[in-house]
Structure formats: structure tokens, C-alpha cells
Tab-separated table of C-alpha atoms and ligand atoms in Angstrom:
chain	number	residue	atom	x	y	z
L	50	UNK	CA	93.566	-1.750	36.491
L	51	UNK	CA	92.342	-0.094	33.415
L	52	UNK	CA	90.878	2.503	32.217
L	53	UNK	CA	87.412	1.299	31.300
L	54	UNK	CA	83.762	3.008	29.873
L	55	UNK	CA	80.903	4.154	31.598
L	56	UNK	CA	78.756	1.770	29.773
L	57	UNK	CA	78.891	-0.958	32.264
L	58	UNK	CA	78.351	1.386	35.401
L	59	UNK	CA	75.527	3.436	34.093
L	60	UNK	CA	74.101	0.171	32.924
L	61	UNK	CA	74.101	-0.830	36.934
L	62	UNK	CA	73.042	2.497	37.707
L	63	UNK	CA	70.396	3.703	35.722
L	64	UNK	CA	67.543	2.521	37.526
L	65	UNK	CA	68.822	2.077	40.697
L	66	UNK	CA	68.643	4.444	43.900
L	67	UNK	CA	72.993	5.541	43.728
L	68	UNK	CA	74.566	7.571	41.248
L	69	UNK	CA	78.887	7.616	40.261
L	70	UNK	CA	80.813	10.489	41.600
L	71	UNK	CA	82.567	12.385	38.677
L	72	UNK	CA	85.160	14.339	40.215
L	73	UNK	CA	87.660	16.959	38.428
L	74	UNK	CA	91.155	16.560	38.332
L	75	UNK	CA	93.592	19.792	38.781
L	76	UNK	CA	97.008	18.396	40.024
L	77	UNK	CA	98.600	14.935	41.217
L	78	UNK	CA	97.592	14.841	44.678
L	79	UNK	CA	93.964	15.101	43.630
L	80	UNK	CA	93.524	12.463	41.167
L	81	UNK	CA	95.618	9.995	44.108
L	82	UNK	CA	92.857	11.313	46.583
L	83	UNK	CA	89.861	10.689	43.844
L	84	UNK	CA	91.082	7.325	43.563
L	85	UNK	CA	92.444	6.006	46.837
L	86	UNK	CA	89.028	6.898	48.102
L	87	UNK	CA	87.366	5.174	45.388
L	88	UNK	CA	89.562	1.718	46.442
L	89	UNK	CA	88.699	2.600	49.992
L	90	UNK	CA	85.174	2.247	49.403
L	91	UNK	CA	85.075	-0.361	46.882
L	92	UNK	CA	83.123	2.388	44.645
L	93	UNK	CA	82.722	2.487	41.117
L	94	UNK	CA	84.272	6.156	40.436
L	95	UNK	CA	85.148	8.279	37.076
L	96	UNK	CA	87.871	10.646	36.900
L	97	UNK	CA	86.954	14.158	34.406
L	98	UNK	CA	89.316	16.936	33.397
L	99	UNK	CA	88.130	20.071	31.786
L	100	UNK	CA	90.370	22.018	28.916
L	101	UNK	CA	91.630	24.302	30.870
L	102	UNK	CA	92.716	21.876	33.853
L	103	UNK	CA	94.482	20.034	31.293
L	104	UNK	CA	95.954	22.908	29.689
L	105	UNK	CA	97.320	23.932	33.548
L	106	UNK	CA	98.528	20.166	34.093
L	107	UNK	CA	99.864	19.613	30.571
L	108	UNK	CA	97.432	17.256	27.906
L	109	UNK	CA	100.498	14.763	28.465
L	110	UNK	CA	101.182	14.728	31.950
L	111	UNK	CA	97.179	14.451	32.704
L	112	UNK	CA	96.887	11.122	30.451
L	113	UNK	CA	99.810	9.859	32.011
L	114	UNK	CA	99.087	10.511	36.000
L	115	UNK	CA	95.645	8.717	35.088
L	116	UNK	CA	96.954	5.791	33.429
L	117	UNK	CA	99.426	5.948	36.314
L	118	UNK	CA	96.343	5.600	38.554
L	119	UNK	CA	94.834	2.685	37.322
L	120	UNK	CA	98.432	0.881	36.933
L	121	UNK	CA	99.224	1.977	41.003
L	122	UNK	CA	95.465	0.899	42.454
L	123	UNK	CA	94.717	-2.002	40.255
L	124	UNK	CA	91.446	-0.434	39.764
L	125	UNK	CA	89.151	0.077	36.470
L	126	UNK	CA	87.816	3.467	36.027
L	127	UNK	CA	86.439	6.414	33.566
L	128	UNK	CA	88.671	8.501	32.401
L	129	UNK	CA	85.976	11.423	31.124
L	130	UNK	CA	86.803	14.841	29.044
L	131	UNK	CA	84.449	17.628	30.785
L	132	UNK	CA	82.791	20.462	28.727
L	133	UNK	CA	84.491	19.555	25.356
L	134	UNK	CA	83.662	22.806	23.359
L	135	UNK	CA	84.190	21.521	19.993
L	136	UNK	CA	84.448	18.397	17.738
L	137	UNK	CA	88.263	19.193	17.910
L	138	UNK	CA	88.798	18.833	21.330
L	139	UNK	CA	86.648	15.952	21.819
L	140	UNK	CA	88.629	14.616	19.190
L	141	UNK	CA	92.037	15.280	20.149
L	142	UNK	CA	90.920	13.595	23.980
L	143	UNK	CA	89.786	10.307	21.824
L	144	UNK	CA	92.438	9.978	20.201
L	145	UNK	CA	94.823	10.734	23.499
L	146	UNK	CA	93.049	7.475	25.219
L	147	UNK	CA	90.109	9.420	27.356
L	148	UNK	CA	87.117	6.201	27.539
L	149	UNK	CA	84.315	9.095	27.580
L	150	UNK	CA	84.186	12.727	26.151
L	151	UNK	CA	81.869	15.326	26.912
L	152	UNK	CA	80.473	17.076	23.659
L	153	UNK	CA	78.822	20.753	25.519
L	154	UNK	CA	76.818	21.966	22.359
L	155	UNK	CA	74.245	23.356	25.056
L	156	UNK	CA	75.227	26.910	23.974
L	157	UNK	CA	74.232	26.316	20.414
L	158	UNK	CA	70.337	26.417	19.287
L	159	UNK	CA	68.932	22.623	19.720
L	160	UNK	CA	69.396	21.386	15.796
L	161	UNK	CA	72.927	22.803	16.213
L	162	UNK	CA	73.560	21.088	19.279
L	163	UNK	CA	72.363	17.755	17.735
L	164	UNK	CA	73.850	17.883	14.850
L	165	UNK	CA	77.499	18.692	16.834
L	166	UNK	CA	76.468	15.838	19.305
L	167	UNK	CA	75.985	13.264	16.227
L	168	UNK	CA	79.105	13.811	14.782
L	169	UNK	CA	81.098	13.520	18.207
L	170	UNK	CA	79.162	10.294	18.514
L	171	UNK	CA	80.012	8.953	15.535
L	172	UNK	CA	83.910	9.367	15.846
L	173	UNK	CA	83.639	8.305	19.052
L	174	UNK	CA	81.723	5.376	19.040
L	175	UNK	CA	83.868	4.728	15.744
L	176	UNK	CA	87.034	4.302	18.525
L	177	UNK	CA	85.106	2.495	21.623
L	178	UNK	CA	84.271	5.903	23.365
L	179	UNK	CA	81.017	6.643	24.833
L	180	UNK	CA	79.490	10.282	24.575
L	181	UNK	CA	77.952	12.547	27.258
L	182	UNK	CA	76.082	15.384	25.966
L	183	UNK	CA	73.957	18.625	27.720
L	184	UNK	CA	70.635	20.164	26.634
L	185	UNK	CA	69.484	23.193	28.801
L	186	UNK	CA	71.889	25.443	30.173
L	187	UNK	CA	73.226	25.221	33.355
L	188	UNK	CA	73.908	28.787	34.997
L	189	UNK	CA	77.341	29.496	37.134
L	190	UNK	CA	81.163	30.161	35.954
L	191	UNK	CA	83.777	26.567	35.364
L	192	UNK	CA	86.315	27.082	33.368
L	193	UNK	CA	85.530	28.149	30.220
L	194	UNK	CA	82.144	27.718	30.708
L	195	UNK	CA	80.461	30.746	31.973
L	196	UNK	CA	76.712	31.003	31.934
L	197	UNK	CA	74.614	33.986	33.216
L	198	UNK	CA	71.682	33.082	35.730
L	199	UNK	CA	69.241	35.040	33.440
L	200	UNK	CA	70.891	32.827	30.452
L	201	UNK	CA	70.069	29.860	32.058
L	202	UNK	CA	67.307	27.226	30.642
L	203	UNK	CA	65.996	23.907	32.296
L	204	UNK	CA	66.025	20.796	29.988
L	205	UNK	CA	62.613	20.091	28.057
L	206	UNK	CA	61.900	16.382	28.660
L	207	UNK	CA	59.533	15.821	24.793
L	208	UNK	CA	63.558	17.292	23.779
L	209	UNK	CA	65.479	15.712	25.618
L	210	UNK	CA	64.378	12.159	24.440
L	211	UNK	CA	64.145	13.352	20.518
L	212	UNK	CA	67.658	14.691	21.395
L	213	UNK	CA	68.982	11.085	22.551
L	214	UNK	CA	66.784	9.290	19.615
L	215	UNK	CA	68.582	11.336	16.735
L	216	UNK	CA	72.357	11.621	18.403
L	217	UNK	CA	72.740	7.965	19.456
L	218	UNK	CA	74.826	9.787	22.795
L	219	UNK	CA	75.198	7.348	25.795
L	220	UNK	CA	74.392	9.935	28.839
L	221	UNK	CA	72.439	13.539	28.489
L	222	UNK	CA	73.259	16.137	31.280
L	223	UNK	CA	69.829	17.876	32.251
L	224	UNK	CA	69.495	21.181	33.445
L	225	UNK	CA	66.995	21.218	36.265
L	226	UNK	CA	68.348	24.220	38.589
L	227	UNK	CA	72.156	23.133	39.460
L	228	UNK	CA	74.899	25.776	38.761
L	229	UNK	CA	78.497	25.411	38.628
L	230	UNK	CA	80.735	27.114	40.925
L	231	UNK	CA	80.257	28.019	44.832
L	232	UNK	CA	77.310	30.206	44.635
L	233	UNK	CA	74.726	28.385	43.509
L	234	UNK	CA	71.297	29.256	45.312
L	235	UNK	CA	69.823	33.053	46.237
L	236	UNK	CA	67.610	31.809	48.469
L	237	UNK	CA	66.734	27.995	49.484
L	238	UNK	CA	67.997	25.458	47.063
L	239	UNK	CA	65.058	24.202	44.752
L	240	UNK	CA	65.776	21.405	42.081
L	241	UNK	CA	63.064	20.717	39.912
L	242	UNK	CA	62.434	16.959	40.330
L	243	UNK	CA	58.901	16.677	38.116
L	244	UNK	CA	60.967	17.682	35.363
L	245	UNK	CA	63.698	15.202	35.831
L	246	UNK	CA	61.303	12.442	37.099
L	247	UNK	CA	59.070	13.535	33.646
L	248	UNK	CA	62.514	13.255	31.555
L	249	UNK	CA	63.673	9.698	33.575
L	250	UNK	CA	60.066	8.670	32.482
L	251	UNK	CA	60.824	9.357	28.063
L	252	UNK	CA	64.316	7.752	28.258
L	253	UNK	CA	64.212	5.390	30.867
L	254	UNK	CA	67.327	3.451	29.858
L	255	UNK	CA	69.828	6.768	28.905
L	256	UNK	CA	71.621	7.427	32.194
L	257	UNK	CA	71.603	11.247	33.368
L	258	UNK	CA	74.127	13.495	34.730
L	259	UNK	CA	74.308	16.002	37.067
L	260	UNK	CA	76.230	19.019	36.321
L	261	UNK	CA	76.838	21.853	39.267
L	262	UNK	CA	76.505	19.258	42.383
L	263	UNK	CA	79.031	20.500	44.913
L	264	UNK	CA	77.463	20.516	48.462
L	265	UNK	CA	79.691	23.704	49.215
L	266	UNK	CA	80.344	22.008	52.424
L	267	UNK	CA	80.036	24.804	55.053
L	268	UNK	CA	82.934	23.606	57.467
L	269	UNK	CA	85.033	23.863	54.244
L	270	UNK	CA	84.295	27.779	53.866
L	271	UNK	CA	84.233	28.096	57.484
L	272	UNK	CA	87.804	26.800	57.569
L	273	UNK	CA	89.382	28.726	54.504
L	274	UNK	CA	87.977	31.653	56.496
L	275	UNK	CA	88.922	31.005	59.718
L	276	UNK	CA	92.483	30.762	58.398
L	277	UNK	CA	92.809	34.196	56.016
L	278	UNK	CA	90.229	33.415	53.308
L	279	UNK	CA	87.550	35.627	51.884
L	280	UNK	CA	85.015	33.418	50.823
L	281	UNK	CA	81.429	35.183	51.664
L	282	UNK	CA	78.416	33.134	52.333
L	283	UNK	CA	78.382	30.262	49.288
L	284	UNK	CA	75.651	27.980	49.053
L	285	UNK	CA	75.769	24.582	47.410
L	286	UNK	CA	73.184	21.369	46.568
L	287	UNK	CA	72.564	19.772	49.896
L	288	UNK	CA	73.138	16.063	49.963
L	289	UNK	CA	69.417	14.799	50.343
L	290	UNK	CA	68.714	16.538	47.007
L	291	UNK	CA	71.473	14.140	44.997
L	292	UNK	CA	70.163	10.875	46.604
L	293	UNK	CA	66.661	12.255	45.860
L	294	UNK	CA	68.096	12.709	41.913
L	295	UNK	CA	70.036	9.261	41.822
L	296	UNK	CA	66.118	7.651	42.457
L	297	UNK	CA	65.398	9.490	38.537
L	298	UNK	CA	68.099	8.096	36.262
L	299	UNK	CA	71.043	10.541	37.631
L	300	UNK	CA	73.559	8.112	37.333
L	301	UNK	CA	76.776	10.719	37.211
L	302	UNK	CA	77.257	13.402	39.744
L	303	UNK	CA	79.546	15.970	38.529
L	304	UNK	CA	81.903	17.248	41.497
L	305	UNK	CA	84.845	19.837	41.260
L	306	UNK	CA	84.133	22.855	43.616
L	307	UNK	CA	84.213	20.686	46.708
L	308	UNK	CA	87.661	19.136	45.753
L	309	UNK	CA	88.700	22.586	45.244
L	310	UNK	CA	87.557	24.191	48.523
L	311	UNK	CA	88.500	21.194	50.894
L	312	UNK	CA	92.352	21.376	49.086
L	313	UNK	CA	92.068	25.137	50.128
L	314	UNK	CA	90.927	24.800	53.535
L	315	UNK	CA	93.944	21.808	54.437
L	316	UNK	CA	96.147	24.069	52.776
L	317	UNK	CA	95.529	27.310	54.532
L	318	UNK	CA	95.416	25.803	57.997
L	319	UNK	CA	98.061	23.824	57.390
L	320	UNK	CA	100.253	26.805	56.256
L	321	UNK	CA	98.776	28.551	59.171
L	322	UNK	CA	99.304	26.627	62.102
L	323	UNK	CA	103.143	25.233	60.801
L	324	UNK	CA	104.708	28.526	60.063
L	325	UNK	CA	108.282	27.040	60.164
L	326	UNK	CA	107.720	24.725	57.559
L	327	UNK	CA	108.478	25.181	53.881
L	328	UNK	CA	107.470	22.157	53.161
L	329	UNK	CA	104.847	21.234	49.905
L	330	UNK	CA	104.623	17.259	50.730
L	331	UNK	CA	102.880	18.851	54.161
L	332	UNK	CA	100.671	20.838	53.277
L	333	UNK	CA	99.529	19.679	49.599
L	334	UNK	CA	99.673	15.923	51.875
L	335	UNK	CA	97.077	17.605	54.046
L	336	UNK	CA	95.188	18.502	51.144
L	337	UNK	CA	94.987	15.215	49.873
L	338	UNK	CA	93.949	13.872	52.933
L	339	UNK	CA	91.094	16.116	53.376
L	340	UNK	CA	90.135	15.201	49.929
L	341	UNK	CA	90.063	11.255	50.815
L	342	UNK	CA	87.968	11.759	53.672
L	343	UNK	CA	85.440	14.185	51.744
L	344	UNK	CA	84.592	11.947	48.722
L	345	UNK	CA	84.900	9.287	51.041
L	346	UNK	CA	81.670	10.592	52.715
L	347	UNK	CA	80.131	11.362	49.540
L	348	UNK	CA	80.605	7.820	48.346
L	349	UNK	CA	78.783	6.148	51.296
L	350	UNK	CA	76.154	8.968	52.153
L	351	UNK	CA	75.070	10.976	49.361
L	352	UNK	CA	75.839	8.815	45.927
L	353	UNK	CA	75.132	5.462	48.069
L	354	UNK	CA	78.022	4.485	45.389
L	355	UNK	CA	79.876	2.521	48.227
L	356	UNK	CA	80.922	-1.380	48.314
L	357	UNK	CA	79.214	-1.300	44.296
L	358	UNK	CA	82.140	-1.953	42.042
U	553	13P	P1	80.502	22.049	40.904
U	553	13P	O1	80.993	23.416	40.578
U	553	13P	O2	79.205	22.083	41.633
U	553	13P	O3	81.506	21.225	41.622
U	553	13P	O4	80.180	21.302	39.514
U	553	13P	C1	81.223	20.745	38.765
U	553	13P	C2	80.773	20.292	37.436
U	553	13P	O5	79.598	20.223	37.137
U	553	13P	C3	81.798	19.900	36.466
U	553	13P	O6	81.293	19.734	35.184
């Protein structure tokens, strides 16, 4: 019941054939659902919050309902900072009692982004924190990340292992044709696995992350639809292409967009179909429910995470 590193799970992970859902955090009910499913399915998990989530929950409310988390499931998991822009930030989440911080220098040329990386590490590492950073740019909106598909670059493997040599970081996020956000393919969904296999190959032993993994569940947008929503037809990375990843060294799979559309869908019909109720506990209840069951699936068919912590 504590909040732990990813060292030990990536270390299980990193040459194995499952990978560790990462899934955002945006209010209460979704870290319970994140982690009830975790306990549920005996699965290693890791809990992430980007800035602006935390700015919307409040930095101390968010450290507390995770620590909360751990205390109320009597489970150990990672309690991860997503997309930290600066040293700063990363910083500040260090020092608030995050186990793992992202650095995202990917926006900066590649000796800037090292040289940001190195000195996250070293503070870090200085305070028992491990370090994820990202070389290649993913394309898609999150946040305050917001990367143009015509912006976008896939990870060079020869880089990406000088890149982990020189920064001393713990995981690298690779860019191999993920995108954040709902809309993530124009036409069929292509991931480009000789690259990753040809980057797993350099730096065997550094686990990799997955950025941009949301399945975009159809029956999700089908349902938001069905019940007032406008959500035109989004495309996401279908599950046999993340168990195909988790064979080369993806070890994290980064998930936010699916928590986010399955909360909306509960939520809608809910709202929909009980019009005489006022109630929140309903239909943010149904929410979390929905959530449960989602990453509950995810756990035991796509990551293969299941019955491994
Ligand atoms: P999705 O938008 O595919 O859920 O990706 C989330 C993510 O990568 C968080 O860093």
C-alpha cells in the first residue's frame, strides 16, 4: 500500500510479451476506477496526471486522493507526472512525492532535449525518482501538448540509444506513428514496428513507452452519440497493435482518451435515460463503473498485464 517506482515493474516487463497500463487521472471517481480495476486483476498498474489535470483537480488534492488510493486498496503503485514541460515542474512533482516524472524535452532540438533530460535525471535520481523521457514527436492535441501531424517525427533508433547512454533516464517514449487524442489515423492505422523492434534491439534493457494508445473504443463513440453527442468518426490504435508493441520493449502504455470517452458515454446515458434524477453519485457512479470494466479488459486482453503483480 505504497506508492512505489517503476523500476521493479519495467524490470519484469522489459523483455517480456505484456506491457503496464498508464492511465490519466482527471477527478476522484477515476483514479478509484484505475485502481479498483488494477486490485481486480491482480495487475501491476501506474497512475499519471498531466499539468493541467492537476491544475483542474488542485496539485494538493491530486497527491492526496493518490496516497488515499494506495492507503484504501493496500496496493503498491506508480504515481507518474505526464508531459512535465520544464525542470520546474518536474521538480515541484518530486518534491510533492510523485515516484516517476516525465521530462517532455521532445519539442526542443536533440542536444537540448538531452541536456534538459540530464538535469531532470540528476535531481531526480538525487530523491529516489525514476525519469521517463520522449525523443520524436508524437502528433495529436493533450493538454498542453499540441503537436501538428506535419510536425510530427518518428524516433531514430542510432538516437535513441546515444540519448539513453548520455541522460542516464530510466524509460524513453518512442515515436513510431501513435497520436494523442481521438483522431488518430486518416486512413488504416500503421505503427512502424521495424523501427521499434530496430530501437528494442540498441537498448535492450531501457523499457519503452507508448504515448497516444487509446483504442477509441467504437461502442464508446457510438454511445456518447446515441445519447446527444457529436463525436464524428474517431479512430484509435486497435488492440492487436499494443500486444504486438509489448513483444519490443513497450513496457508502459499511455491511456487517457479512453477513460475520458467511456466517463462520457455512462454519463450521457445515464443522464438520458434517468431524467428525474439530480443525482451526481448516479451518474459519475456509472461512470466509474464503465471505467472498471474498460481497463479491466485492457488489463487481461491487450496489455496481458493481468494476475502479474
Ligand atoms: P491517448 O490520447 O491515446 O489516450 O494517449 C494518452 C497519452 O499518451 C498520455 O500521455
Amino acid at each position: 500500500m505504497a506508492l512505489v517506482t517503476t523500476k521493479e515493474m519495467f524490470a519484469k516487463a522489459v523483455n517480456s510479451d505484456y506491457a503496464i497500463g498508464a492511465f490519466n487521472i482527471n477527478n476522484m471517481e477515476i483514479v478509484q476506477a484505475i485502481v479498483d480495476a488494477a486490485v481486480l486483476e491482480n495487475s501491476p498498474v501506474i497512475l499519471q496526471v498531466g499539468t493541467i489535470s492537476m491544475n483542474y483537480l488542485r496539485p494538493a488534492y491530486t497527491v492526496k486522493l493518490v496516497e488515499a488510493a494506495a492507503e484504501d486498496s493496500g496496493i503498491d503503485f506508480a504515481f507518474h507526472l505526464d508531459h512535465g514541460e520544464d525542470f520546474e515542474v518536474c521538480k515541484r512533482c518530486v518534491d510533492m512525492g510523485f515516484t516517476s516524472v516525465m521530462i517532455d524535452g521532445s519539442k526542443h532540438p536533440f542536444e537540448e532535449n538531452m541536456a534538459i533530460t540530464k538535469q531532470v535525471v540528476e535531481y531526480a535520481h538525487a530523491h529516489g525518482v525514476v525519469v521517463e523521457a520522449e525523443l520524436g514527436k508524437l502528433a495529436g492535441v493533450e493538454d498542453s501538448v499540441s503537436v501538428d501531424a506535419r510536425a510530427a517525427t518518428f524516433t531514430v533508433p542510432e538516437e535513441a540509444a546515444e540519448f539513453v547512454e548520455k541522460t542516464g533516464v530510466d524509460s524513453l517514449a518512442v515515436a513510431i506513428g501513435t497520436s494523442h487524442g481521438a483522431y488518430k489515423f486518416k486512413g488504416e492505422p500503421y505503427l512502424d514496428f521495424q523501427r521499434l523492434s530496430e530501437i528494442h534491439k540498441l537498448i535492450p534493457d531501457t523499457p519503452l513507452v507508448l504515448h497516444g494508445a487509446s483504442s477509441v473504443l467504437p461502442e464508446y463513440i457510438d454511445q456518447c452519440n446515441a445519447y446527444g453527442g457529436a463525436i464524428p468518426s474517431a479512430t484509435g490504435v486497435p488492440e492487436s497493435m499494443i500486444k504486438e508493441a509489448a513483444k519490443y520493449g513497450i513496457c508502459k502504455v499511455n491511456v487517457d482518451t479512453d477513460i475520458k470517452l467511456a466517463m462520457t458515454a455512462a454519463v450521457r446515458k445515464q443522464i438520458a435515460e434517468d431524467t428525474s434524477s439530480f443525482d451526481p453519485r448516479k451518474y459519475l457512479g456509472a461512470g466509474r463503473d464503465l471505467i472498471i470494466e474498460m481497463i479491466r479488459h485492457k488489463m487481461q486482453a491487450m496489455l496481458g498485464s493481468s494476475g502479474r503483480r
